[in-house]
PDB file of C-alpha atoms in Angstrom:
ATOM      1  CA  UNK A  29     -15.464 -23.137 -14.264  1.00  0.00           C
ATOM      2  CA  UNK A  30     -15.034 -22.879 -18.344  1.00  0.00           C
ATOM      3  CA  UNK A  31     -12.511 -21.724 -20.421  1.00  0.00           C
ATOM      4  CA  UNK A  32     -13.617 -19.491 -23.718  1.00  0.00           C
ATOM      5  CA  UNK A  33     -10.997 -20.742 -26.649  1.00  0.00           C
ATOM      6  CA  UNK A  34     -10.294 -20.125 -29.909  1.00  0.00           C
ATOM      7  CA  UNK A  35     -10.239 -23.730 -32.310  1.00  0.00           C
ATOM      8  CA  UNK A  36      -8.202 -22.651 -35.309  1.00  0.00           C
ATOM      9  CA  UNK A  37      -9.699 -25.729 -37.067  1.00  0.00           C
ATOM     10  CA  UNK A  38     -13.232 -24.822 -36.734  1.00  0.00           C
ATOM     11  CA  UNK A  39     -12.644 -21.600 -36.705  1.00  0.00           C
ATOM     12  CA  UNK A  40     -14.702 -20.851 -33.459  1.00  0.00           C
ATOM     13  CA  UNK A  41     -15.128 -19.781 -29.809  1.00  0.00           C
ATOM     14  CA  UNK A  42     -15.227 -22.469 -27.627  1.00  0.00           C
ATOM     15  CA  UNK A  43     -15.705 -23.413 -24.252  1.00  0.00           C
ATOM     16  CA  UNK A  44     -14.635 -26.163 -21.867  1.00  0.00           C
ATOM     17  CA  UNK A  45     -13.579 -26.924 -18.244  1.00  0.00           C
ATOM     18  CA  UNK A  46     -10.909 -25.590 -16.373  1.00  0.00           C
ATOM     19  CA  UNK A  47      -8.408 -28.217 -14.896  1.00  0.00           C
ATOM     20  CA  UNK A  48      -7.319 -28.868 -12.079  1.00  0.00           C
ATOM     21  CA  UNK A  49      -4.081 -26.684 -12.286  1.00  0.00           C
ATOM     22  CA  UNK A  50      -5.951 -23.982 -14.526  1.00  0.00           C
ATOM     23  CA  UNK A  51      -8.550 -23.302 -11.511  1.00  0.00           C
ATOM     24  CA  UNK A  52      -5.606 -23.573  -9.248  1.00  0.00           C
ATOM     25  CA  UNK A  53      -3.827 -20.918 -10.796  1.00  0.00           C
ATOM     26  CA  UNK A  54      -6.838 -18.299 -11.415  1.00  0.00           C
ATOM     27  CA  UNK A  55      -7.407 -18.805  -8.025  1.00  0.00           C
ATOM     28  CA  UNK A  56      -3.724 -17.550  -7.261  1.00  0.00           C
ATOM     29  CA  UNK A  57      -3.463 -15.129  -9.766  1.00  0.00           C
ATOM     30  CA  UNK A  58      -6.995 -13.437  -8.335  1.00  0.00           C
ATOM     31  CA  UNK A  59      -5.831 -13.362  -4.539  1.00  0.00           C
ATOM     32  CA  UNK A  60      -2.932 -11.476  -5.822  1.00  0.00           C
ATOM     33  CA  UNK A  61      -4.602  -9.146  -7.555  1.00  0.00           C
ATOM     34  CA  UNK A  62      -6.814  -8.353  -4.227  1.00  0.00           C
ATOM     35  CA  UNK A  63      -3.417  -8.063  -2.355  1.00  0.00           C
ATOM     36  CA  UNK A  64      -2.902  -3.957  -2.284  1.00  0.00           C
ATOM     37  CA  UNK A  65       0.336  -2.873  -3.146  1.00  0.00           C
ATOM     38  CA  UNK A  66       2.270  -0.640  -0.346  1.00  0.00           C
ATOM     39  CA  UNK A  67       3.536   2.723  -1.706  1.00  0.00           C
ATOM     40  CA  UNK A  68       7.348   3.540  -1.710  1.00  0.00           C
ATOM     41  CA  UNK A  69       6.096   7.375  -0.935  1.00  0.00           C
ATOM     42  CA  UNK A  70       3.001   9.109  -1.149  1.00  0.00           C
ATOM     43  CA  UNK A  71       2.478  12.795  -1.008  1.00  0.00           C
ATOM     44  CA  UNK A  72       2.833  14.273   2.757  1.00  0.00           C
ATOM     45  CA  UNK A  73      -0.797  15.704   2.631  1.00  0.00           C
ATOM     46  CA  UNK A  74      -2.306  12.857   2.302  1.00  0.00           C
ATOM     47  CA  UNK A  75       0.072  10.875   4.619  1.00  0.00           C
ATOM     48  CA  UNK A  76      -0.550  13.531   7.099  1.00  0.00           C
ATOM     49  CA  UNK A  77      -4.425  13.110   6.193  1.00  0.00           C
ATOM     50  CA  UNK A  78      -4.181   9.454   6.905  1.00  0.00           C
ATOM     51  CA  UNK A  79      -2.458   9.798  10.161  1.00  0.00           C
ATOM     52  CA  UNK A  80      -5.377  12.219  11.321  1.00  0.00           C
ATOM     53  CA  UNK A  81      -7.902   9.651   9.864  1.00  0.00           C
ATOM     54  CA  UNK A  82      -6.422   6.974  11.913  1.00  0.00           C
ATOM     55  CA  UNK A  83      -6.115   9.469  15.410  1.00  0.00           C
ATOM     56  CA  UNK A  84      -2.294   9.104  15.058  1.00  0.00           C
ATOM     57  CA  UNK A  85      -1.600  12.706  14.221  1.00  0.00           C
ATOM     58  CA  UNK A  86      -1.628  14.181  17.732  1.00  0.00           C
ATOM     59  CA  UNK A  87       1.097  11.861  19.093  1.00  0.00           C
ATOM     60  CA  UNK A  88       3.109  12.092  15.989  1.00  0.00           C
ATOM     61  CA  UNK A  89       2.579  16.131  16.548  1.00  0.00           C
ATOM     62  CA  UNK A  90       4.018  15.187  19.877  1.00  0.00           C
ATOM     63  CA  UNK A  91       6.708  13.432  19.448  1.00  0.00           C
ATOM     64  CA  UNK A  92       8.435  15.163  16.680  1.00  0.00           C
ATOM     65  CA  UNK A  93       7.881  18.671  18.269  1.00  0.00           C
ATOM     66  CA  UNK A  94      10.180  17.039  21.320  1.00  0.00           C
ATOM     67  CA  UNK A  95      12.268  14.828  19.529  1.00  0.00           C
ATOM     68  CA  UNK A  96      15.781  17.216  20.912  1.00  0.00           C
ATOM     69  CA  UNK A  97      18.946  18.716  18.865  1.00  0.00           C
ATOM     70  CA  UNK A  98      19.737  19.222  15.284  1.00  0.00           C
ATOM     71  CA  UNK A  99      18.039  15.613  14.855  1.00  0.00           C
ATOM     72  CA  UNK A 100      14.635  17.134  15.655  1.00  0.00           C
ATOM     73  CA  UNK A 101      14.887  19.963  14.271  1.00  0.00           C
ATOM     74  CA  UNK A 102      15.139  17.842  10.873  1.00  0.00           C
ATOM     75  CA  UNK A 103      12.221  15.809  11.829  1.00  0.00           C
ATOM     76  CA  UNK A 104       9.926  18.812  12.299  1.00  0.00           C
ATOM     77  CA  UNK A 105      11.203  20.277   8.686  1.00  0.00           C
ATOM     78  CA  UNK A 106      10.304  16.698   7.562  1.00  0.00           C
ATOM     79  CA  UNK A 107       6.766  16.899   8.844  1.00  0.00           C
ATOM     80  CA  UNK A 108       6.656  20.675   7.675  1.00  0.00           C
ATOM     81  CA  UNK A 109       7.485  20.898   4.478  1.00  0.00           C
ATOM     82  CA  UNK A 110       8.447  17.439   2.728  1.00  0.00           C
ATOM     83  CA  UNK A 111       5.980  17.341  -0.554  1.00  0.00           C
ATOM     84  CA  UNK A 112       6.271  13.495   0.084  1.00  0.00           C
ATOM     85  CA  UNK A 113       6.988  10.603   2.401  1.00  0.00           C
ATOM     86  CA  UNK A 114       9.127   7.316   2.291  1.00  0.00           C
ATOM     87  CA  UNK A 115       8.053   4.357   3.449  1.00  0.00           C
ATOM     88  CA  UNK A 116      11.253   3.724   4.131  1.00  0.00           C
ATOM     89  CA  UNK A 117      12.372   7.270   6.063  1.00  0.00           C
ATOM     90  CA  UNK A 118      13.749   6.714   9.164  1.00  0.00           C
ATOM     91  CA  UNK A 119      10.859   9.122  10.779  1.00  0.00           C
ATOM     92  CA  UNK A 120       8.647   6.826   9.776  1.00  0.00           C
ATOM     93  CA  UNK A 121       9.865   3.860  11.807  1.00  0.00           C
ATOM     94  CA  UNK A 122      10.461   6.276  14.717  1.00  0.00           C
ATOM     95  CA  UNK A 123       6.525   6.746  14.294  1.00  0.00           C
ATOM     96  CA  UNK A 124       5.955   3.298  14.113  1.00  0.00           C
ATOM     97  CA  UNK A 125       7.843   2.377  17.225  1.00  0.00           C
ATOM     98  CA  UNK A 126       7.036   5.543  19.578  1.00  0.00           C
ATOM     99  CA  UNK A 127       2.796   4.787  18.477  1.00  0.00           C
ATOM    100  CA  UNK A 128       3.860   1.197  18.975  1.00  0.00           C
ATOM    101  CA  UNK A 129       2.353   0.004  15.450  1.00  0.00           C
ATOM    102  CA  UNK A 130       3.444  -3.138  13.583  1.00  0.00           C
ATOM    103  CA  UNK A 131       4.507  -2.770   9.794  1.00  0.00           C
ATOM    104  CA  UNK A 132       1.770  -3.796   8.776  1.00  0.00           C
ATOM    105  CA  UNK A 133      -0.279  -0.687  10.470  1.00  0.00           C
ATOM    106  CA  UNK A 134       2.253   1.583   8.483  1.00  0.00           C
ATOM    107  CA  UNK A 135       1.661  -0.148   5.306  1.00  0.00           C
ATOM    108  CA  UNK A 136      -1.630   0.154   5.818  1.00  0.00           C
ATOM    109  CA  UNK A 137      -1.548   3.752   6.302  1.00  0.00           C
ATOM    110  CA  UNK A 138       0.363   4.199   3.487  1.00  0.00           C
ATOM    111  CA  UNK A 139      -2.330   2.310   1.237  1.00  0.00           C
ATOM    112  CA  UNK A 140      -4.830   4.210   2.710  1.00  0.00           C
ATOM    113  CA  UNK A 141      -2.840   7.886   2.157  1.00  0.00           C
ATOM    114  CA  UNK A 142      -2.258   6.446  -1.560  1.00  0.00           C
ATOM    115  CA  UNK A 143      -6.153   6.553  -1.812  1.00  0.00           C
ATOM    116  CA  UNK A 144      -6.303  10.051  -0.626  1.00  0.00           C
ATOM    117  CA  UNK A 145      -7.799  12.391  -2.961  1.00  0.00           C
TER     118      UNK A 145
END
């Protein structure tokens, strides 16, 4: 792979080879860039749009309407009416455990609620 360069002396592009360490490092710096970043929050529409995408919604439906006491009641207001969602909101690891998903399913659905339009 070549490098484009400016040579101050001749006053021209130029081009040569990558080294070693150069090509080792684009190659790093391009898998990161394909790495998606995980949302801290994304708007509850779309998380709720993501969760229906995925068939999750039902069960979520489910569990919230009979989580008991003041505790649920919260949780349904949550899912009602919060104009956004934390990745980090306790809800959302009751979720996770209760649909037995890893982390990594709720980061997905996160990235994929984030591309909601």
């Amino acid at each position: 792979m070549k490098i484009c360069y400016w040579d101050d002396e001749t006053k021209s592009q130029k081009e040569r080879e990558m080294t070693a360490a150069e090509l080792a490092q684009w190659e790093i710096d391009i898998a990161a860039a394909a790495v998606p970043v995980v949302p801290a929050s994304v708007p509850m529409l779309n998380a709720r749009l993501a969760l229906i995408a995925a068939g999750h919604m039902a069960a979520v439906k489910t569990y919230v309407d009979t989580m008991p006491g003041a505790g649920g009641e919260q949780a349904r207001a949550y899912l009602e009416y919060a104009q956004t969602v934390r990745r980090d909101h306790p809800l959302v690891e009751g979720i996770r455990q209760v649909l037995q998903l890893t982390p990594a399913d709720i980061d997905t659905l996160f990235i994929t609620a984030v591309t909601i339009d």
